[in-house]
Tab-separated table of C-alpha atoms in Angstrom:
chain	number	residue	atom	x	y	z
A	1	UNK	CA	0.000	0.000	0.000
A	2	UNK	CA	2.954	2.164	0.397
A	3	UNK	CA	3.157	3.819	-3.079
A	4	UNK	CA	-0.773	3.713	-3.314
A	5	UNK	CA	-0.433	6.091	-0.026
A	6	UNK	CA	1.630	8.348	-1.874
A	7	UNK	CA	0.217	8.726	-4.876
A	8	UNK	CA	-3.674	8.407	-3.731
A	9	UNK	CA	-4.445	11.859	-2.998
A	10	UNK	CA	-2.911	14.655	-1.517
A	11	UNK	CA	-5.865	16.217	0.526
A	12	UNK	CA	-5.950	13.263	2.894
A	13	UNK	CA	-2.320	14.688	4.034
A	14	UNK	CA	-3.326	18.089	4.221
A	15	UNK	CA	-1.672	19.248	1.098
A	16	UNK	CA	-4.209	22.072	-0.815
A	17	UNK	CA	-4.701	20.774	-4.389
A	18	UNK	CA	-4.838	23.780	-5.929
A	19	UNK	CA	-7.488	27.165	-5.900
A	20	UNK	CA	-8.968	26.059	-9.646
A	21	UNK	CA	-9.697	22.595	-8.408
A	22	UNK	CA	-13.015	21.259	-9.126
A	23	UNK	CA	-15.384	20.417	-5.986
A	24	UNK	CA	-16.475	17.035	-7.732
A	25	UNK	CA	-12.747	16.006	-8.472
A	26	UNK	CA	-12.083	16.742	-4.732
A	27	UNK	CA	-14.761	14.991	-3.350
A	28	UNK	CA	-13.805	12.018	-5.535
A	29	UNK	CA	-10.121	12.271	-4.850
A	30	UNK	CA	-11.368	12.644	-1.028
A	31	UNK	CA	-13.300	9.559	-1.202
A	32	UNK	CA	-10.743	7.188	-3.328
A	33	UNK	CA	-8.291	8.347	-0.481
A	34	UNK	CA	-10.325	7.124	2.393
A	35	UNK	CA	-11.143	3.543	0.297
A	36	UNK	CA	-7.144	3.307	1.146
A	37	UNK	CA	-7.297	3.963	4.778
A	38	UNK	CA	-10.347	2.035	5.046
A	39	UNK	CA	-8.772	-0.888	3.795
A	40	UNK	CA	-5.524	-0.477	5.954
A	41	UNK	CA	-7.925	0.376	9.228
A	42	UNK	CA	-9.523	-3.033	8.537
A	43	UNK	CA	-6.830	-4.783	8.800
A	44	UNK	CA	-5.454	-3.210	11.802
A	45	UNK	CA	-9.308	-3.657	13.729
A	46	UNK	CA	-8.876	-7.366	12.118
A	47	UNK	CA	-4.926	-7.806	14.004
A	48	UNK	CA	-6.414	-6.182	17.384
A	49	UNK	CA	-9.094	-8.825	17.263
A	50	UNK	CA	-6.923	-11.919	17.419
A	51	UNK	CA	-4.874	-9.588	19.611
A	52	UNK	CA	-7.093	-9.449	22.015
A	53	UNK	CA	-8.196	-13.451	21.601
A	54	UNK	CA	-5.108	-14.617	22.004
A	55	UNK	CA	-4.702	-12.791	25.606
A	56	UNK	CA	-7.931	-13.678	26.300
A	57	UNK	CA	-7.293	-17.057	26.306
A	58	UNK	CA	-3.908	-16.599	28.043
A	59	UNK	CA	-5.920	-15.355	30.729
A	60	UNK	CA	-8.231	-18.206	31.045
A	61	UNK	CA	-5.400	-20.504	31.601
A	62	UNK	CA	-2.720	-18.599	33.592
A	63	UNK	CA	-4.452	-16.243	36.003
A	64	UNK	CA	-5.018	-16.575	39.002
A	65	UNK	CA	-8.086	-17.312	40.272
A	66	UNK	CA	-8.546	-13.329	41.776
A	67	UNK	CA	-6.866	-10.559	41.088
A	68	UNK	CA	-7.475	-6.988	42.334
A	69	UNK	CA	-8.663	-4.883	39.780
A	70	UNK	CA	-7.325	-0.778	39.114
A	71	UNK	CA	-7.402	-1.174	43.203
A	72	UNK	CA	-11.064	-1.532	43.532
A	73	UNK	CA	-12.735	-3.471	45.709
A	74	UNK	CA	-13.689	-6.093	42.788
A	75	UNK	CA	-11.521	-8.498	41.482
A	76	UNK	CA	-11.180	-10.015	37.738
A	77	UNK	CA	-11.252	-13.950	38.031
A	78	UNK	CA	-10.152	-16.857	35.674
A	79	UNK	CA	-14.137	-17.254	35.230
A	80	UNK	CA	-14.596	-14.739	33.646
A	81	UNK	CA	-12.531	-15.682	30.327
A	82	UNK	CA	-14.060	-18.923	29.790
A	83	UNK	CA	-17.266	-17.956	27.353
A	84	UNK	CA	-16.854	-17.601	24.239
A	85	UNK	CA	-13.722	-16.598	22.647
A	86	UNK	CA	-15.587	-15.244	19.651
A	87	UNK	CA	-17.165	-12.692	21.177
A	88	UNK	CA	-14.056	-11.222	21.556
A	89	UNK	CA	-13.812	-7.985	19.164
A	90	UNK	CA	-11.921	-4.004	19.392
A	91	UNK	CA	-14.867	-1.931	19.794
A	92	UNK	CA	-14.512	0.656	17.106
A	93	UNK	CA	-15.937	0.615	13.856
A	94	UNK	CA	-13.741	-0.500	10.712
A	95	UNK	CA	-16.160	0.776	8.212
A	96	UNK	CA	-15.835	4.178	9.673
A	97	UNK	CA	-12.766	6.107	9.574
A	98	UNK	CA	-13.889	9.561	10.508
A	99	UNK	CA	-16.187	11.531	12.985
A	100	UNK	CA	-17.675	13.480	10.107
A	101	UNK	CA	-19.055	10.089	8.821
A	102	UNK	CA	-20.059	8.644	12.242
A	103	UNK	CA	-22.057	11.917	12.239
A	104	UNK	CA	-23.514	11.375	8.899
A	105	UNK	CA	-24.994	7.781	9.684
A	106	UNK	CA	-25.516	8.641	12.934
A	107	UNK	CA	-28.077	11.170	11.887
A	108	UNK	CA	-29.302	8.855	9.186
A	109	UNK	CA	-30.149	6.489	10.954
A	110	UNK	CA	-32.261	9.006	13.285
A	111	UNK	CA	-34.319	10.070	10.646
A	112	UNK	CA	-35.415	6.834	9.748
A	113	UNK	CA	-35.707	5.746	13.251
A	114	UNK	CA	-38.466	8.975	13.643
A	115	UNK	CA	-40.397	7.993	10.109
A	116	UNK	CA	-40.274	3.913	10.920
A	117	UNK	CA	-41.975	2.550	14.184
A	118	UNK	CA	-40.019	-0.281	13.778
A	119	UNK	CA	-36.656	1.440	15.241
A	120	UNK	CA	-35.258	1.546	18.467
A	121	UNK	CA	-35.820	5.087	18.919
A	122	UNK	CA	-33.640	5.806	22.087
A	123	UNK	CA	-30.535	3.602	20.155
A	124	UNK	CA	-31.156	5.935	17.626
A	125	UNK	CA	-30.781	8.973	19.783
A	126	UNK	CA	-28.191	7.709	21.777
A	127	UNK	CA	-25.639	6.666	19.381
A	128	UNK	CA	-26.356	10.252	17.745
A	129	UNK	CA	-25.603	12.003	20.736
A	130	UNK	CA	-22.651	9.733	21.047
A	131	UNK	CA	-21.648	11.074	17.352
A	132	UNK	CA	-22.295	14.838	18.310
A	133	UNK	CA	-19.463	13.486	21.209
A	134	UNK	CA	-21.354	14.532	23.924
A	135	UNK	CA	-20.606	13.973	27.209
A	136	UNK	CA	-22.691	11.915	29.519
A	137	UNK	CA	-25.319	10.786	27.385
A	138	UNK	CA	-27.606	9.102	30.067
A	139	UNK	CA	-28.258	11.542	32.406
A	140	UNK	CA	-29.398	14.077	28.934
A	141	UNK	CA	-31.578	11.771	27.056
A	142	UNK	CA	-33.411	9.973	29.650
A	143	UNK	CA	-35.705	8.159	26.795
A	144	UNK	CA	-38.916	7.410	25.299
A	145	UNK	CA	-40.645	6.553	28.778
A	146	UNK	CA	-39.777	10.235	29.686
A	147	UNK	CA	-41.359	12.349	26.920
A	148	UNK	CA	-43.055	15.030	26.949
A	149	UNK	CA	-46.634	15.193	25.825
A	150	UNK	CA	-46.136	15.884	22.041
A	151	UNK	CA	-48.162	18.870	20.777
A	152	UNK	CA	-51.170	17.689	18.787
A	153	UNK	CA	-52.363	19.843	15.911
A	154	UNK	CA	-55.651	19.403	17.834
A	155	UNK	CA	-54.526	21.066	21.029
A	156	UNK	CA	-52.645	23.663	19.072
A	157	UNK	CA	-55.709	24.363	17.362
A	158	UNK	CA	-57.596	24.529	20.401
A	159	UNK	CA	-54.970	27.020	22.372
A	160	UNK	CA	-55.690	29.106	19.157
A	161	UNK	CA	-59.091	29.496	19.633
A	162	UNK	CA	-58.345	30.182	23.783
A	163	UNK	CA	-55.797	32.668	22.779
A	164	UNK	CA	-58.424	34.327	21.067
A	165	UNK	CA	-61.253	34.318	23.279
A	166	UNK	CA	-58.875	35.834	25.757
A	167	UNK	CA	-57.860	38.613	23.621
A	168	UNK	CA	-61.763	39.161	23.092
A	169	UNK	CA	-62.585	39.122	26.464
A	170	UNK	CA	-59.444	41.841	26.823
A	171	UNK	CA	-60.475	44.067	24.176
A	172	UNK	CA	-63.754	43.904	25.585
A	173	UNK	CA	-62.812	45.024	29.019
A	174	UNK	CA	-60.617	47.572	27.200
A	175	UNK	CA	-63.897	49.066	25.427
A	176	UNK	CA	-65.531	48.594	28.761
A	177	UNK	CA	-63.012	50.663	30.294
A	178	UNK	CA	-63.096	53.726	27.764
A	179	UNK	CA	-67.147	53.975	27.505
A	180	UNK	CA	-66.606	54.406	31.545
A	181	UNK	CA	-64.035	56.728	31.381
A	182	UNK	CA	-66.181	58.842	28.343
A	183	UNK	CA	-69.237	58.679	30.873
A	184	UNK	CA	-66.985	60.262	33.629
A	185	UNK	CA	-65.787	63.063	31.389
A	186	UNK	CA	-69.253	63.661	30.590
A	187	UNK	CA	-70.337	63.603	34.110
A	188	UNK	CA	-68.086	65.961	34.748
A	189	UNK	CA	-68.514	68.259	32.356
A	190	UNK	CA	-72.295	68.383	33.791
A	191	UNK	CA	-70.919	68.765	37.224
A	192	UNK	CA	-68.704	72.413	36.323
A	193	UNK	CA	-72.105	73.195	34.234
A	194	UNK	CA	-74.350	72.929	37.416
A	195	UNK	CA	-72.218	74.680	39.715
A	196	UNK	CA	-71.440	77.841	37.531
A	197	UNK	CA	-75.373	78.313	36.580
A	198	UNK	CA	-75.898	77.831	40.658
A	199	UNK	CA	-73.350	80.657	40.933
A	200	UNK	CA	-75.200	82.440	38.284
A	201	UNK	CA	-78.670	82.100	39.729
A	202	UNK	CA	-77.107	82.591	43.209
A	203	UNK	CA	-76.155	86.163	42.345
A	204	UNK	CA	-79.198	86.978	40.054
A	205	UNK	CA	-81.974	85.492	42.396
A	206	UNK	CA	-82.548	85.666	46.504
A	207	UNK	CA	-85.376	84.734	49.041
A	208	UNK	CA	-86.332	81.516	49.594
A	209	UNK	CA	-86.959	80.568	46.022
A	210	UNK	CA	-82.990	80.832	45.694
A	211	UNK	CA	-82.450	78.557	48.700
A	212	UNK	CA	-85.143	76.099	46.611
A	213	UNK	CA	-82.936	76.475	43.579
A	214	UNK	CA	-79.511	76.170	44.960
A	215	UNK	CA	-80.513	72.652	47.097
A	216	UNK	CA	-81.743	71.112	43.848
A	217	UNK	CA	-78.552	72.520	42.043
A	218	UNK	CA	-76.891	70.865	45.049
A	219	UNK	CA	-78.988	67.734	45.038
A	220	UNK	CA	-78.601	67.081	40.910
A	221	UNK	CA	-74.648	67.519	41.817
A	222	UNK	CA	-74.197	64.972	44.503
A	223	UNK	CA	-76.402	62.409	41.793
A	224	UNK	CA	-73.859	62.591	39.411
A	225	UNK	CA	-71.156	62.462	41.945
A	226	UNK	CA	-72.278	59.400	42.876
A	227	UNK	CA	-72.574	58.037	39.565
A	228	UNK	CA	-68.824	59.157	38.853
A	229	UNK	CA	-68.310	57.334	41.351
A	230	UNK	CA	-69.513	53.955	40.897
A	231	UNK	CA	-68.080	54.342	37.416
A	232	UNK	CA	-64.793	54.896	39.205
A	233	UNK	CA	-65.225	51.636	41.275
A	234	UNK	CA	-66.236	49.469	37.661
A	235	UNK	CA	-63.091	51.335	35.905
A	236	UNK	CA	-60.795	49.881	39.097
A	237	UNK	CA	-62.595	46.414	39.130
A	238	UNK	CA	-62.186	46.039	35.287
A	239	UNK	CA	-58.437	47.519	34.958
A	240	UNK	CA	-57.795	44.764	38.610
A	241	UNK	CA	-59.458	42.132	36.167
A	242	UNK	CA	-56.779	43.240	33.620
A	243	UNK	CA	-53.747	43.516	35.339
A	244	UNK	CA	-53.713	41.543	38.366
A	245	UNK	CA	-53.710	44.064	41.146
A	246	UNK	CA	-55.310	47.726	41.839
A	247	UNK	CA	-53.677	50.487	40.276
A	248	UNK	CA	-51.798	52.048	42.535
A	249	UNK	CA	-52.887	55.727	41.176
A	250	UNK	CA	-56.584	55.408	40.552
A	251	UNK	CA	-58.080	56.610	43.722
A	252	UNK	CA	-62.269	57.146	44.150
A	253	UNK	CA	-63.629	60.490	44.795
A	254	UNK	CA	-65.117	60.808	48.160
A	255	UNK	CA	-68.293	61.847	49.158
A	256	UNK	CA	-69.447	65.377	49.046
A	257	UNK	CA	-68.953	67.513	52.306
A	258	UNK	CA	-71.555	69.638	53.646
A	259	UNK	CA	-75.818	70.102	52.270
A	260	UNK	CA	-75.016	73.095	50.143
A	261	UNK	CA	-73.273	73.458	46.631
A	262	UNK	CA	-70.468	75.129	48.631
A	263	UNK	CA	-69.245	71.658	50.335
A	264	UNK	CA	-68.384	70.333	47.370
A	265	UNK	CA	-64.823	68.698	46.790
A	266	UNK	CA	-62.762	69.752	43.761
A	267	UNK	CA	-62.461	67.685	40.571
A	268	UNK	CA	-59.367	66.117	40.288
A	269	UNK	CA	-57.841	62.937	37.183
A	270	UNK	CA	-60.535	60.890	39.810
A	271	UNK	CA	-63.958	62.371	38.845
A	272	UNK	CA	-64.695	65.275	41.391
A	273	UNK	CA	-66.296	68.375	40.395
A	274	UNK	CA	-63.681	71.320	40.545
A	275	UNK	CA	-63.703	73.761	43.451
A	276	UNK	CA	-66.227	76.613	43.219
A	277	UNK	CA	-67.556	79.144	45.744
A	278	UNK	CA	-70.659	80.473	45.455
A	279	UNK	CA	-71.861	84.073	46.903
A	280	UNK	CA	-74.943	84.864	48.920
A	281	UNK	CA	-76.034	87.605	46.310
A	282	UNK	CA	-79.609	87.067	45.345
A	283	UNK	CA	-81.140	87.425	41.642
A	284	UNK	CA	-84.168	86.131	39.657
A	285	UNK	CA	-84.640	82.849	38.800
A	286	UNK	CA	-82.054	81.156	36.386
A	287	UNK	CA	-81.889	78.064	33.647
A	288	UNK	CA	-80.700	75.176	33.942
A	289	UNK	CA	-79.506	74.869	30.664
């Protein structure tokens, strides 16, 4: 094989054939190159093998009947060399003379292991993992009887559909939330408009029928201040709903101070009606707009 070596192919010693090189005439160069070692590999796996036989048998005849063993509390015995002699072979592979082609069949043989019941499929993983070179095998793939449920295109299908009812139901809490927040605006709009037509009438009205007026100014004010807020309190049950937890700066108006118009609190980002005083001047009656 010596001048077959030499003149096989350069690439298999490293040598760079040249930059105009055709990939299919290095591929093919590659390839008659590793028939060579392949054949000389095979013969070496083939000496190891009656290598190994022939001490094999030496040891069923001339050890002794215990011997301590790489100091460990076992010991190797002249028992255990008296099966069969034939079983006796190196462990590597002499078809395969590289890692890149391990790798190859490795992960051949895994794809037909996934597309045919038939196949062990944690030999198939193992010895792939084992081709990848990766350490400590067992404790990563722990096996078939292990899996994971797979994902069904039924239950993928069906988390669809929940994903989407749940972004309905958020959208809808989200509309919720702004027609509450509109109504509060509005509310409070109405709230300024009643007080400054109270301090209107206030100043162009007196007697008793401005005392009438001005407590059903007052009363019409503390009805919407009541609605804004019990839309306040569905605004921080919906946005709770939402998030998980109260938001930290939504805070309900309180209740109104006082019988008159005058105890009113200020509005405020919560819903209250702004502060307003109004004077004692009487007029004639006013609208309410």
């Amino acid at each position: 094989y010596t001048n077959k070596i030499s003149g096989a192919t350069d690439m298999l010693t490293g040598v760079n054939p040249g930059q105009n090189t055709p990939a299919e005439t290095s591929r093919s160069m590659v390839e008659q190159g590793q028939k060579i070692y392949s054949a000389i590999f095979k013969r070496i796996w083939r000496g190891l093998k009656f290598e190994f036989r022939k001490l094999f048998e030496l040891n069923s005849i001339h050890l002794p009947e215990q011997v301590p063993f790489a100091g460990l509390p076992n010991f190797l015995k002249r028992s255990d060399f008296t099966f069969g002699i034939t079983a006796i072979v190196p462990s590597a592979d002499p078809s395969i003379t590289s890692d890149a082609t391990k790798l190859t069949q490795a992960q051949l043989i895994r794809q037909a292991a996934m597309m045919n019941p038939a196949y062990n499929i944690d030999e198939a993983e193992t010895r792939f993992l084992e081709a990848l070179q990766v350490d400590d095998v067992k404790s990563l793939y722990l096996g078939m009887a292990h899996a994971r449920p797979i994902m069904t295109p039924q239950i993928m299908v069906q988390q669809l559909k929940n994903q989407t009812a749940m972004q309905k139901i958020e959208y809808e809490k989200m509309k919720f939330i702004a027609t509450m927040m509109e109504q509060r605006s509005f509310n409070q709009a109405k709230i300024v408009n009643l007080m400054a037509q109270a301090a209107l009438f206030q100043e162009q009205a007196g007697g008793e029928k401005s005392a009438a007026k001005i407590a059903e100014f007052t009363s019409m004010i503390e009805a919407l201040k009541t609605h804004i807020e019990a839309i306040n309190n569905a605004i921080s049950a919906a946005q709770s709903a939402t998030q998980g937890e109260e938001n930290g700066n939504q805070q309900q108006p309180g209740n109104a101070q006082g019988g008159g118009v005058q105890g009113m609190a200020g509005t405020s980002s919560n819903g209250s009606a702004p502060p307003m005083a109004i004077g004692a001047a009487a007029a004639p009656d006013g609208g309410m707009g």
